Short mmCIF file of C-alpha atoms in Angstrom, two decimals:
data_model
loop_
_atom_site.label_atom_id
_atom_site.label_comp_id
_atom_site.label_asym_id
_atom_site.label_seq_id
_atom_site.Cartn_x
_atom_site.Cartn_y
_atom_site.Cartn_z
CA MET A 630 71.68 84.99 123.17
CA LYS A 631 73.64 88.00 124.39
CA ASN A 632 71.53 91.09 124.97
CA TYR A 633 73.13 94.55 124.98
CA GLN A 634 71.65 97.78 126.37
CA ILE A 635 72.59 100.87 124.34
CA THR A 636 71.78 104.44 125.34
CA VAL A 637 71.14 106.50 122.21
CA LEU A 638 71.80 110.26 122.20
CA LYS A 639 70.71 111.49 118.78
CA GLY A 640 71.42 115.13 119.61
CA ASP A 641 70.94 118.02 117.21
CA GLY A 642 71.14 118.92 113.52
CA ILE A 643 71.92 115.84 111.44
CA GLY A 644 72.36 113.76 114.58
CA PRO A 645 68.98 111.98 114.43
CA GLU A 646 69.40 111.16 110.72
CA ILE A 647 72.85 109.61 110.97
CA VAL A 648 72.09 107.74 114.19
CA ASP A 649 68.99 106.17 112.63
CA GLN A 650 71.13 104.74 109.84
CA ALA A 651 73.74 103.45 112.30
CA ILE A 652 71.01 101.69 114.29
CA LYS A 653 69.69 100.14 111.08
CA VAL A 654 73.13 98.68 110.37
CA LEU A 655 73.62 97.55 113.98
CA ASP A 656 70.26 95.76 113.99
CA ARG A 657 71.16 93.93 110.77
CA THR A 658 74.56 92.98 112.19
CA ALA A 659 73.01 91.75 115.44
CA GLN A 660 70.60 89.57 113.47
CA LYS A 661 73.46 88.02 111.51
CA HIS A 662 75.66 87.35 114.55
CA GLY A 663 72.95 86.19 116.93
CA PHE A 664 72.82 88.88 119.60
CA ALA A 665 70.14 91.38 120.57
CA VAL A 666 70.27 95.13 121.16
CA ASN A 667 67.88 97.21 123.24
CA TYR A 668 67.86 101.00 122.90
CA ASP A 669 67.07 103.76 125.39
CA CYS A 670 66.84 107.16 123.68
CA GLN A 671 67.81 110.12 125.86
CA LEU A 672 68.45 113.84 125.37
CA LEU A 673 71.74 115.70 125.09
CA GLY A 674 72.76 119.12 123.82
CA GLY A 675 70.36 121.57 122.24
CA ALA A 676 67.49 119.08 122.17
CA ALA A 677 67.90 118.67 125.92
CA ILE A 678 67.95 122.43 126.47
CA ASP A 679 64.69 122.77 124.53
CA ALA A 680 63.01 119.99 126.52
CA THR A 681 64.47 120.44 130.00
CA GLY A 682 66.37 123.74 130.10
CA VAL A 683 69.80 122.09 130.54
CA PRO A 684 72.14 120.38 128.04
CA LEU A 685 72.71 117.28 130.20
CA PRO A 686 69.69 116.06 132.19
CA GLN A 687 70.31 113.68 135.08
CA ALA A 688 68.12 111.06 133.36
CA THR A 689 70.63 110.97 130.51
CA VAL A 690 73.55 110.42 132.87
CA ASP A 691 71.69 107.67 134.72
CA SER A 692 70.78 105.86 131.50
CA CYS A 693 74.36 106.03 130.19
CA LYS A 694 75.79 104.67 133.43
CA ALA A 695 73.38 101.72 133.31
CA ALA A 696 74.13 100.89 129.66
CA ASP A 697 76.65 98.60 128.01
CA SER A 698 77.55 101.40 125.63
CA VAL A 699 76.46 104.81 124.36
CA LEU A 700 75.85 105.93 120.76
CA LEU A 701 75.91 109.68 120.08
CA GLY A 702 75.06 111.70 116.98
CA ALA A 703 76.13 115.35 117.25
CA VAL A 704 75.26 118.39 119.34
CA GLY A 705 75.05 122.12 118.88
CA GLY A 706 73.88 124.71 116.38
CA PRO A 707 73.28 128.45 116.00
CA LYS A 708 69.83 128.11 117.60
CA TRP A 709 71.51 127.90 121.00
CA ASP A 710 74.28 130.48 120.50
CA SER A 711 72.54 132.86 122.87
CA GLN A 712 72.79 130.41 125.76
CA PRO A 713 75.30 131.31 128.50
CA GLY A 714 78.61 129.47 128.33
CA ASN A 715 77.71 127.05 131.12
CA ASN A 716 74.48 126.03 129.38
CA ARG A 717 75.50 125.60 125.75
CA PRO A 718 74.95 122.27 123.98
CA GLU A 719 78.69 121.56 123.95
CA LYS A 720 78.69 121.79 127.74
CA GLY A 721 76.48 118.72 127.77
CA LEU A 722 79.01 116.83 125.68
CA LEU A 723 81.88 117.75 127.99
CA GLY A 724 79.67 116.91 130.96
CA ILE A 725 78.75 113.41 129.82
CA ARG A 726 82.41 112.60 129.14
CA GLN A 727 83.31 113.73 132.63
CA ALA A 728 80.33 112.03 134.30
CA LEU A 729 81.25 108.70 132.69
CA GLY A 730 85.00 109.09 133.26
CA LEU A 731 85.76 108.83 129.55
CA TYR A 732 89.36 109.99 129.48
CA ALA A 733 90.63 108.26 126.31
CA ASN A 734 89.43 109.30 122.87
CA LEU A 735 90.38 107.03 119.98
CA ARG A 736 90.12 108.64 116.56
CA PRO A 737 91.19 106.45 113.63
CA ALA A 738 92.01 108.14 110.33
CA VAL A 739 91.74 105.45 107.67
CA ILE A 740 91.53 106.02 103.95
CA PHE A 741 89.34 103.54 102.10
CA GLY A 742 90.63 102.52 98.68
CA PRO A 743 87.68 103.93 96.72
CA LEU A 744 88.21 107.33 98.41
CA ARG A 745 91.85 107.84 97.49
CA ASP A 746 90.79 110.39 94.86
CA ALA A 747 88.72 112.26 97.45
CA SER A 748 91.79 113.06 99.55
CA PRO A 749 93.27 116.52 98.93
CA LEU A 750 96.74 114.94 99.03
CA LYS A 751 98.45 113.51 95.98
CA PRO A 752 98.46 109.69 95.71
CA GLU A 753 102.24 109.59 95.97
CA ILE A 754 102.04 111.38 99.34
CA ILE A 755 99.33 109.12 100.71
CA GLY A 756 101.17 105.98 99.66
CA ASP A 757 99.55 102.56 99.42
CA SER A 758 97.38 103.05 102.51
CA LEU A 759 96.72 105.35 105.42
CA ASP A 760 95.85 104.10 108.91
CA ILE A 761 96.54 106.51 111.77
CA MET A 762 95.15 106.27 115.29
CA VAL A 763 94.96 109.53 117.27
CA VAL A 764 94.78 108.88 121.01
CA ARG A 765 93.48 112.08 122.61
CA GLU A 766 93.23 112.80 126.33
CA LEU A 767 89.60 113.75 126.87
CA THR A 768 88.82 114.93 130.41
CA GLY A 769 91.73 117.21 131.28
CA GLY A 770 93.67 120.11 129.85
CA ILE A 771 92.42 123.51 128.81
CA TYR A 772 88.83 122.39 128.18
CA PHE A 773 88.43 121.51 131.85
CA GLY A 774 90.87 123.95 133.47
CA ASP A 775 90.17 127.10 135.43
CA ARG A 776 88.55 129.75 133.29
CA GLY A 777 86.83 133.06 133.61
CA THR A 778 86.55 136.69 132.61
CA GLU A 779 87.74 139.69 134.55
CA GLU A 780 88.36 143.38 134.22
CA VAL A 781 91.85 144.73 134.81
CA ASN A 782 92.37 148.49 134.79
CA GLY A 783 89.08 148.91 132.98
CA VAL A 784 89.93 146.38 130.24
CA LYS A 785 87.95 143.14 129.96
CA SER A 786 89.98 139.93 129.58
CA ALA A 787 89.36 136.21 129.64
CA TYR A 788 91.51 133.21 130.54
CA ASP A 789 91.52 129.43 130.16
CA THR A 790 94.05 127.29 132.02
CA GLU A 791 95.91 124.25 130.70
CA ARG A 792 96.64 121.84 133.56
CA TYR A 793 97.65 118.18 133.61
CA SER A 794 98.65 115.88 136.46
CA VAL A 795 101.13 113.03 136.15
CA GLN A 796 98.29 110.57 136.79
CA GLU A 797 96.19 111.97 133.93
CA ILE A 798 99.14 111.78 131.52
CA GLU A 799 100.12 108.27 132.62
CA ARG A 800 96.70 106.73 132.08
CA ILE A 801 96.24 108.15 128.56
CA ALA A 802 99.84 107.33 127.64
CA ARG A 803 99.33 103.69 128.64
CA VAL A 804 96.28 103.53 126.37
CA ALA A 805 98.43 104.79 123.50
CA PHE A 806 101.31 102.42 124.26
CA ASP A 807 98.90 99.47 124.43
CA MET A 808 97.33 100.55 121.14
CA ALA A 809 100.74 100.85 119.48
CA GLN A 810 101.68 97.35 120.65
CA LYS A 811 98.67 95.98 118.76
CA ARG A 812 99.44 97.96 115.61
CA ASP A 813 102.78 98.88 113.98
CA ARG A 814 104.57 99.61 117.29
CA ARG A 815 105.25 103.27 116.57
CA LEU A 816 104.09 106.03 118.90
CA CYS A 817 104.51 109.76 118.35
CA SER A 818 103.75 111.93 121.38
CA VAL A 819 102.73 115.47 120.42
CA ASP A 820 103.13 118.48 122.71
CA LYS A 821 104.42 122.05 122.86
CA ALA A 822 107.24 121.41 125.32
CA ASN A 823 109.34 124.29 124.02
CA VAL A 824 106.76 126.73 125.43
CA LEU A 825 104.35 125.09 127.90
CA ASP A 826 105.16 123.70 131.35
CA SER A 827 102.23 121.29 131.04
CA SER A 828 103.79 119.91 127.85
CA ARG A 829 107.17 119.51 129.50
CA LEU A 830 105.55 117.38 132.18
CA TRP A 831 103.69 115.49 129.44
CA ARG A 832 106.92 114.69 127.57
CA ALA A 833 108.83 113.71 130.71
CA THR A 834 106.04 111.35 131.77
CA VAL A 835 105.89 109.65 128.36
CA ASP A 836 109.67 109.21 128.37
CA ARG A 837 109.55 107.70 131.86
CA LEU A 838 106.95 105.11 130.77
CA ALA A 839 108.65 104.25 127.47
CA PRO A 840 111.09 101.65 128.93
CA GLU A 841 108.08 99.60 130.05
CA TYR A 842 107.21 99.17 126.35
CA PRO A 843 110.59 98.37 124.76
CA GLU A 844 109.04 97.07 121.54
CA VAL A 845 107.36 100.43 120.83
CA ALA A 846 109.45 103.09 119.04
CA VAL A 847 108.71 106.46 120.69
CA SER A 848 109.18 109.86 119.11
CA HIS A 849 108.14 113.42 120.01
CA LEU A 850 106.91 116.30 117.87
CA TYR A 851 105.80 119.82 118.65
CA VAL A 852 102.17 120.24 117.66
CA ASP A 853 102.88 122.78 114.89
CA ASN A 854 105.43 120.44 113.31
CA CYS A 855 103.04 117.50 113.63
CA ALA A 856 100.35 119.46 111.78
CA MET A 857 102.82 120.08 108.96
CA GLN A 858 104.06 116.47 108.89
CA LEU A 859 100.51 115.11 108.66
CA VAL A 860 100.19 116.90 105.33
CA ARG A 861 103.77 116.33 104.14
CA ASP A 862 104.09 112.62 104.98
CA PRO A 863 101.10 111.11 106.82
CA ALA A 864 102.37 107.54 106.38
CA GLN A 865 105.12 108.19 108.93
CA PHE A 866 102.51 108.04 111.72
CA ASP A 867 100.98 105.01 113.39
CA VAL A 868 99.70 106.10 116.83
CA ILE A 869 99.62 109.79 117.77
CA LEU A 870 99.30 110.54 121.50
CA THR A 871 98.34 114.04 122.51
CA SER A 872 96.39 116.32 124.81
CA ASN A 873 92.75 117.33 124.70
CA MET A 874 93.00 120.52 122.63
CA PHE A 875 95.84 119.38 120.36
CA GLY A 876 94.02 116.11 119.69
CA ASP A 877 90.83 117.95 118.85
CA ILE A 878 92.65 119.90 116.14
CA LEU A 879 94.98 117.22 114.76
CA SER A 880 92.30 114.57 114.43
CA ASP A 881 90.19 116.92 112.31
CA GLU A 882 93.20 117.58 110.09
CA ALA A 883 93.80 113.84 109.76
CA SER A 884 90.16 113.36 108.82
CA MET A 885 90.49 115.56 105.75
CA ILE A 886 93.52 113.57 104.61
CA SER A 887 91.19 110.57 104.63
CA GLY A 888 88.84 112.27 102.18
CA SER A 889 86.08 113.68 104.38
CA ILE A 890 85.35 114.43 108.00
CA GLY A 891 82.15 112.51 107.31
CA MET A 892 84.15 109.26 107.32
CA LEU A 893 85.80 109.53 110.73
CA ALA A 894 84.53 107.55 113.72
CA SER A 895 85.61 107.86 117.34
CA ALA A 896 85.48 106.00 120.64
CA SER A 897 85.65 107.59 124.08
CA LEU A 898 86.65 105.06 126.74
CA GLY A 899 87.06 104.98 130.51
CA SER A 900 88.49 102.58 133.03
CA GLY A 901 85.22 100.71 133.63
CA GLY A 902 84.74 99.39 130.10
CA LEU A 903 81.88 101.76 129.22
CA GLY A 904 82.36 103.60 125.95
CA LEU A 905 80.72 106.46 124.08
CA TYR A 906 80.85 106.27 120.29
CA GLU A 907 80.30 109.18 117.92
CA PRO A 908 81.40 110.63 114.58
CA ILE A 909 83.92 113.44 114.96
CA HIS A 910 82.03 115.86 112.72
CA GLY A 911 79.56 118.43 114.00
CA SER A 912 75.81 118.74 113.79
CA ALA A 913 75.82 120.44 110.33
CA PRO A 914 72.53 122.31 110.87
CA ASP A 915 72.74 123.75 107.34
CA ILE A 916 71.93 120.34 105.83
CA ALA A 917 69.76 118.90 108.62
CA GLY A 918 66.53 117.34 107.40
CA GLN A 919 67.66 117.27 103.76
CA ASP A 920 68.75 113.61 103.62
CA ALA A 921 72.19 114.91 102.59
CA ALA A 922 74.33 113.86 105.57
CA ASN A 923 76.98 111.16 105.38
CA PRO A 924 76.10 108.43 107.93
CA LEU A 925 79.29 106.39 107.41
CA ALA A 926 81.27 107.92 110.30
CA THR A 927 78.44 107.01 112.67
CA ILE A 928 78.16 103.54 111.17
CA LEU A 929 81.92 103.08 111.60
CA SER A 930 81.54 104.30 115.19
CA VAL A 931 79.16 101.37 115.72
CA ALA A 932 81.91 99.09 114.43
CA MET A 933 84.25 100.55 117.06
CA MET A 934 81.55 99.96 119.69
CA LEU A 935 81.31 96.31 118.71
CA ARG A 936 85.09 95.95 118.90
CA TYR A 937 85.92 97.88 122.08
CA SER A 938 82.80 97.63 124.27
CA LEU A 939 80.66 94.70 123.16
CA ASP A 940 83.38 92.12 122.40
CA GLN A 941 82.03 91.40 118.91
CA PRO A 942 85.17 91.80 116.75
CA GLN A 943 83.88 89.85 113.77
CA ALA A 944 80.70 91.93 113.69
CA ALA A 945 82.91 95.04 113.65
CA LYS A 946 84.90 93.68 110.71
CA ASP A 947 81.67 92.92 108.83
CA ILE A 948 80.52 96.54 109.14
CA GLU A 949 83.87 97.91 108.02
CA ALA A 950 83.89 95.56 105.04
CA ALA A 951 80.34 96.57 104.14
CA VAL A 952 81.29 100.26 104.22
CA ALA A 953 84.23 99.59 101.91
CA LYS A 954 81.96 97.74 99.45
CA ALA A 955 79.29 100.45 99.66
CA LEU A 956 81.83 103.06 98.56
CA ASP A 957 82.29 101.13 95.32
CA GLN A 958 78.58 101.62 94.60
CA ALA A 959 77.53 104.97 95.99
CA ARG A 960 78.64 108.22 97.64
CA THR A 961 77.01 110.96 99.61
CA ARG A 962 77.75 114.39 98.24
CA ASP A 963 80.62 115.18 100.64
CA ILE A 964 82.66 112.29 99.19
CA ALA A 965 81.33 112.35 95.63
CA THR A 966 83.90 111.89 92.86
CA LYS A 967 83.73 111.65 89.08
CA GLU A 968 84.12 107.89 89.00
CA THR A 969 81.92 106.15 86.46
CA GLY A 970 79.22 103.91 87.89
CA VAL A 971 79.19 105.41 91.38
CA ARG A 972 75.80 106.84 92.30
CA LEU A 973 75.10 109.94 94.36
CA VAL A 974 72.79 108.94 97.23
CA GLY A 975 71.30 110.44 100.35
CA CYS A 976 71.77 109.56 103.99
CA GLN A 977 68.98 107.00 104.19
CA GLU A 978 69.90 105.17 101.00
CA MET A 979 73.53 104.94 102.07
CA GLY A 980 72.37 103.31 105.30
CA ASP A 981 70.23 100.89 103.30
CA ILE A 982 73.18 99.95 101.09
CA VAL A 983 75.52 99.24 104.00
CA ALA A 984 72.86 97.25 105.87
CA GLY A 985 72.19 95.23 102.73
CA LEU A 986 75.87 94.33 102.44
CA ILE A 987 76.17 92.94 105.99
#
């Protein structure tokens, strides 16, 4: 029997609630497919600040590095807004990505059939299906560039620097090209090359690599145009490749096309095979502890974990199929519609339904 070690970072807000449901589903899936999972719960974000004074304790880093994979809930909340910039919960999230070398963020935007009415787009715009993969560079760009505040002629200012090397662009571009080869062989690289030098280097590097992948059709869009096209005609996209900040924004936009940000999973991968899996939504402190959160993005993140880190593709498919069936029976309030026979349920009951359908 295969035995996997998973580091669990429940985090803040609704994080513990949604992670508990994902673990419930993973345990049921492991039982069905004949493998075992051991969990090591560690601290990250605001919970870590409260317990240790810092958002990313060394014990958390050590546990993640020793694991087969990492499952994360969400971090942050107004409770820690008074923390200095270098000690905010989000700093722990950036830190663990950097410490583990997780440079590739995969964010699928998939619309499940039962949720077509939950999308703000008209059915004729969505088309028969929607399946977009956003490949976002995760450890470079403006989030990790030089930054600071200064006073010039008595006026306070602040700066953040966007910087990318050829090597950073190449490695994330190859992830996107490889992903496109396994999908519909269409890759759209998104930048702001009409304004930014870093984007001009980005575009030139993608174009230089493109001949190595002759079966992949490559196109380029400026980020503002891409944001518009996602709403106008999302079906034109297969794989979207883009930088850290642009990917952060575009993947959230794509999530709403899918019906709810509560449905969107993500995988953060590095060169060593270790992955960190998390929903793309935030910690939602306003509904924490109310059994109102949608656990499906976290459950679908477990499916990505099984596919990309644990080499259990059939187990991943079983979870995705169970989620699709669950949506025919029940909805959490963020994806509730007026369909007859579909019950409104809480976070825990939704987890029970999915686990029962495995």
